[in-house]
Amino acid sequence: MASNHLYLVDGSSYIFRAYHRLPPLTNIHGQPVGAVYGYTTMLWKLADGLRKADGPTHMAVILDHSAKSFRNDLFDQYKAHRPPPPEDLVPQFPMIRDATRAFSLPCIEEEGFEADDIIASYAKAALRAGWSVTIVSSDKDLMQLIEPGLDLLDTMNNRRIDADYVVEKFGVGPDRLGDVLGLMGDSVDNIPGVPGVGPKTAAKLILEHGDVEAVLAAAPAMKPGKLRENLIEHADMARLSRILVTLKDDVPLPDPLDALALGDIPEPPLRAFLEHHGFRSLVAKLGAVAEAPVTAATAAPAPPTVGPEAPCDHDAYEAVTTLDALDRWVAEATAQGIVAVDTETDSLDPMRANLVGVSLALAPNKACYIPIGHVGGDLLSDAPVQIDRAAAIARLKPLLADPAVLKIGHNIKYDIIVLARAGAEVTPFDDTILMSFALDAGLHGHGMDELATIHLSHSCIAYKDVVGSGRNQLGFHQVDLKRATHYAAEDADVTWRFHRRFRPRLSAEQVTRIYERVDRPLVPVLARMERRGIKVDRAQLARLSADFAQQIAGLEAEIHALAGTPFTIGSPKQLGDILFEQMGLKGGRKGKSGVYSTDVNELERLAADGVDVARKVLDWRQLAKLKSTYTDALQQQINPETGRVHTSYGLTGAQTGRLSSNDPNLQNIPVRTETGRQIRDAFIAEPGNVILSADYSQIELRLAAHMADVPALKEAFARGEDIHNLTALELFGEVNRDTRARAKTINFAILYGISRWGLAGRLEVTPDEAQAMIDRYFERFPGINRYIAETLTHAREVGYTTTLFGRKTHFPRINARVQHERQGAERAAINAPIQGTSADIIKRAMAQMEPALAAAGLPNVRMLLQVHDELVFELPETDVDAASPVIRAVMAAAAEPAVKLSVPLGVEIGTGPSWGAAH
DNA sequence: ACCGTCACG
DNA sequence: GACGTACGTGACGGTA
């Protein structure tokens, strides 16, 4: 009897979390089922554990019956401010019951009680009977129940929650947790607690005094201050909160414990449920698990998906610590011609990372980890036995460069840079993050953990669980070999499994071209750009920092004087209070957090009304921004080894196919104001060299003219006219500063997906006037209207848009019933083909640039940066005249021969000693 | 961790 | 009839 183990699934809280964590899938009937799918796979995994040592013998799902419980009688504000669940989650609640029934599991709910109380009652009863209990939830209230024999399982993060976890998180054990929760309150459930008491203070008080009552009793003797005052004033709220967080553990059990026994799950109802929703991969799994004969009906509709493999088995992975073993793996990889590769390092920045180990995978669960830079976990222990670094790299190098062996990586640009710095070239390669992006951009992220959950129903070992977090966090080189092997080899194993799934989908879903011809070729190009970095003048940045600091201090004093009191100018909350309450200026609340908007529009409005302090705050903000984000931060980013700044480009960051840039972001260096431009002047060339900047002129408008086939626009571009002037003439009948500025705004509005209100706000006209301009635009430029309508119709039908080169961006919200969600998706869908085509073109130019320069005998021209429509080079002064026409030609012809554009692509080039001067 | 803000195309 | 309005990013400081 002692071996009985009851699993209690907190169904309601699971689907809320699943809804927010998982991608918004829809089933074959178009109903949203993301959370239900997550729930189904979770139940499956739990039920699968039936025969495992620590698996469930009994299981039940507990749901909340309704929104009200006895706690509402105690406190009418309980859970009062909770917003209604999202619209596309609501229909999933009843489906949860269907799913539970499909597994033939008991589904328990009781009027007047919350799921937590029923769970507590079952848990106590089971413990009394000598059973073990696992509660499938990560709800902090339920953590109060933890005691020997009872733990929580967080399936979303695949982690057990025990007393140690509670102590780590809340500072007290499960027995005191209720007191801590009572003192701190819970904003989600609207449990008040004591104002000003958060988790830290609550834990400290409870540790010191024992429980809530003792804390309240001790309050009058505490040192005078806000805390003492609040404890005394809100003592009753504290007592009430303590009661509200207490779980009721004596609810009469609707079903006896024995009725929860978990047996074999009958297949027919489960199959019917899965097929109803079109969960094909799960249906396939059902067939495999049950070894049922596969009928034509269940076998037929299979797209190029891949059947189930053995689940990831950490114990199957091998730690390779001898040269003989390494040679065997290299030989087998060479013979097979395809191997998944992953590197482990001690930093996320590939330009600072030291190589710690390499993992390889050849088949599911056939994976190894080759440690080469591990040390003992602490000062006392020796480094583990491992192959000498140089010897290991020497053995791996031929494999990594072998033209007959395909190396598969997930975000392999990182590994390519790290390995290149270690002296190894990686070619040829495939990258599963780029495959996922080509296939599913817009549907979900493309990180390994997220994709493993989606495609493998597998939770990867969390990096945090391997290296820890906070103060005690280790470098990966300090992780012990067994854990390191589990983690690292799993990454390679998972990458191998991704490749097997994605590769056949590329051609089936018509994205091979974008993957093979646009994105993948860019990886080595970006790797080289990142490794090159760009020189910045540290002294110049330091001078600017000092200059800005002085101006900031002056403005701060003036602002405080005008406000009549010192305050934190950088706090929107404080600033809003000062401006709109203390100084009594006009302005309205905005945003759900209830703070006044103090953004640039609002402050400009005030400044125009002659409010001096508003202008000064704007100036302060600009300088503070420039100092903290640029002049201070960039100095920190100078790599000590190279003396240059190395950004990292993301290929999958922007849904449209644009690159992103981070650590540091070099795609948002100031240029629009004179002060900001000084920062660009600090990006300089080496002596004897210059910076060359080449940018596409109006590329998105040109592409819009081509894609929407607008004769007037195409002709104007062909003649080389100023397009904003033309628009001004067509819309307003005359060209002057004002009409040109308005025309420019309208041209952008078209690219971004227009709304009369949006345009009205920008132009400061009424929505009716804005609508009149839009109508006139459509009339003067026929084609635009049709393009927008066709793009939307197509997106609604297939769920994605396509660029001229075949890049897809998915819009799962394009048919949303919530208006503003749908409209947001529509605007993005109008813009995506244009922005995306522009991104495709410059990517193609980048891939062709180095061979073209080499062919022109210009090997010393180095491409350093890409800023969406601009490429930045560093080159010997003497090469400028020869390089400029090559660069211009490559960029202007980058769409060809794949796409013949009906507008020319203009390229503007400038050079100078700095990036600022090159513009 | 989230928000508000603001730098860029 | 109200909602909050342009598309795509990343980084910072303040706050909970």
Short mmCIF file of C-alpha atoms in Angstrom, two decimals, chain A residues 83 96 245 261 337 363 430 491 619 670 726 877 892:
data_model
loop_
_atom_site.label_atom_id
_atom_site.label_comp_id
_atom_site.label_asym_id
_atom_site.label_seq_id
_atom_site.Cartn_x
_atom_site.Cartn_y
_atom_site.Cartn_z
CA PRO A 83 -9.53 40.60 -15.88
CA ILE A 96 -9.99 20.61 -21.01
CA VAL A 245 -4.31 32.09 1.82
CA ALA A 261 -6.75 4.39 -9.56
CA GLY A 337 28.29 12.25 -43.66
CA ALA A 363 21.15 9.63 -34.28
CA ASP A 430 22.81 23.46 -41.97
CA ASP A 491 21.49 19.88 -27.25
CA ASP A 619 16.61 67.97 -23.17
CA PRO A 670 21.92 58.18 -33.17
CA LEU A 726 5.40 63.97 -56.37
CA GLU A 877 41.65 55.29 -48.66
CA ALA A 892 21.61 47.82 -57.17
#
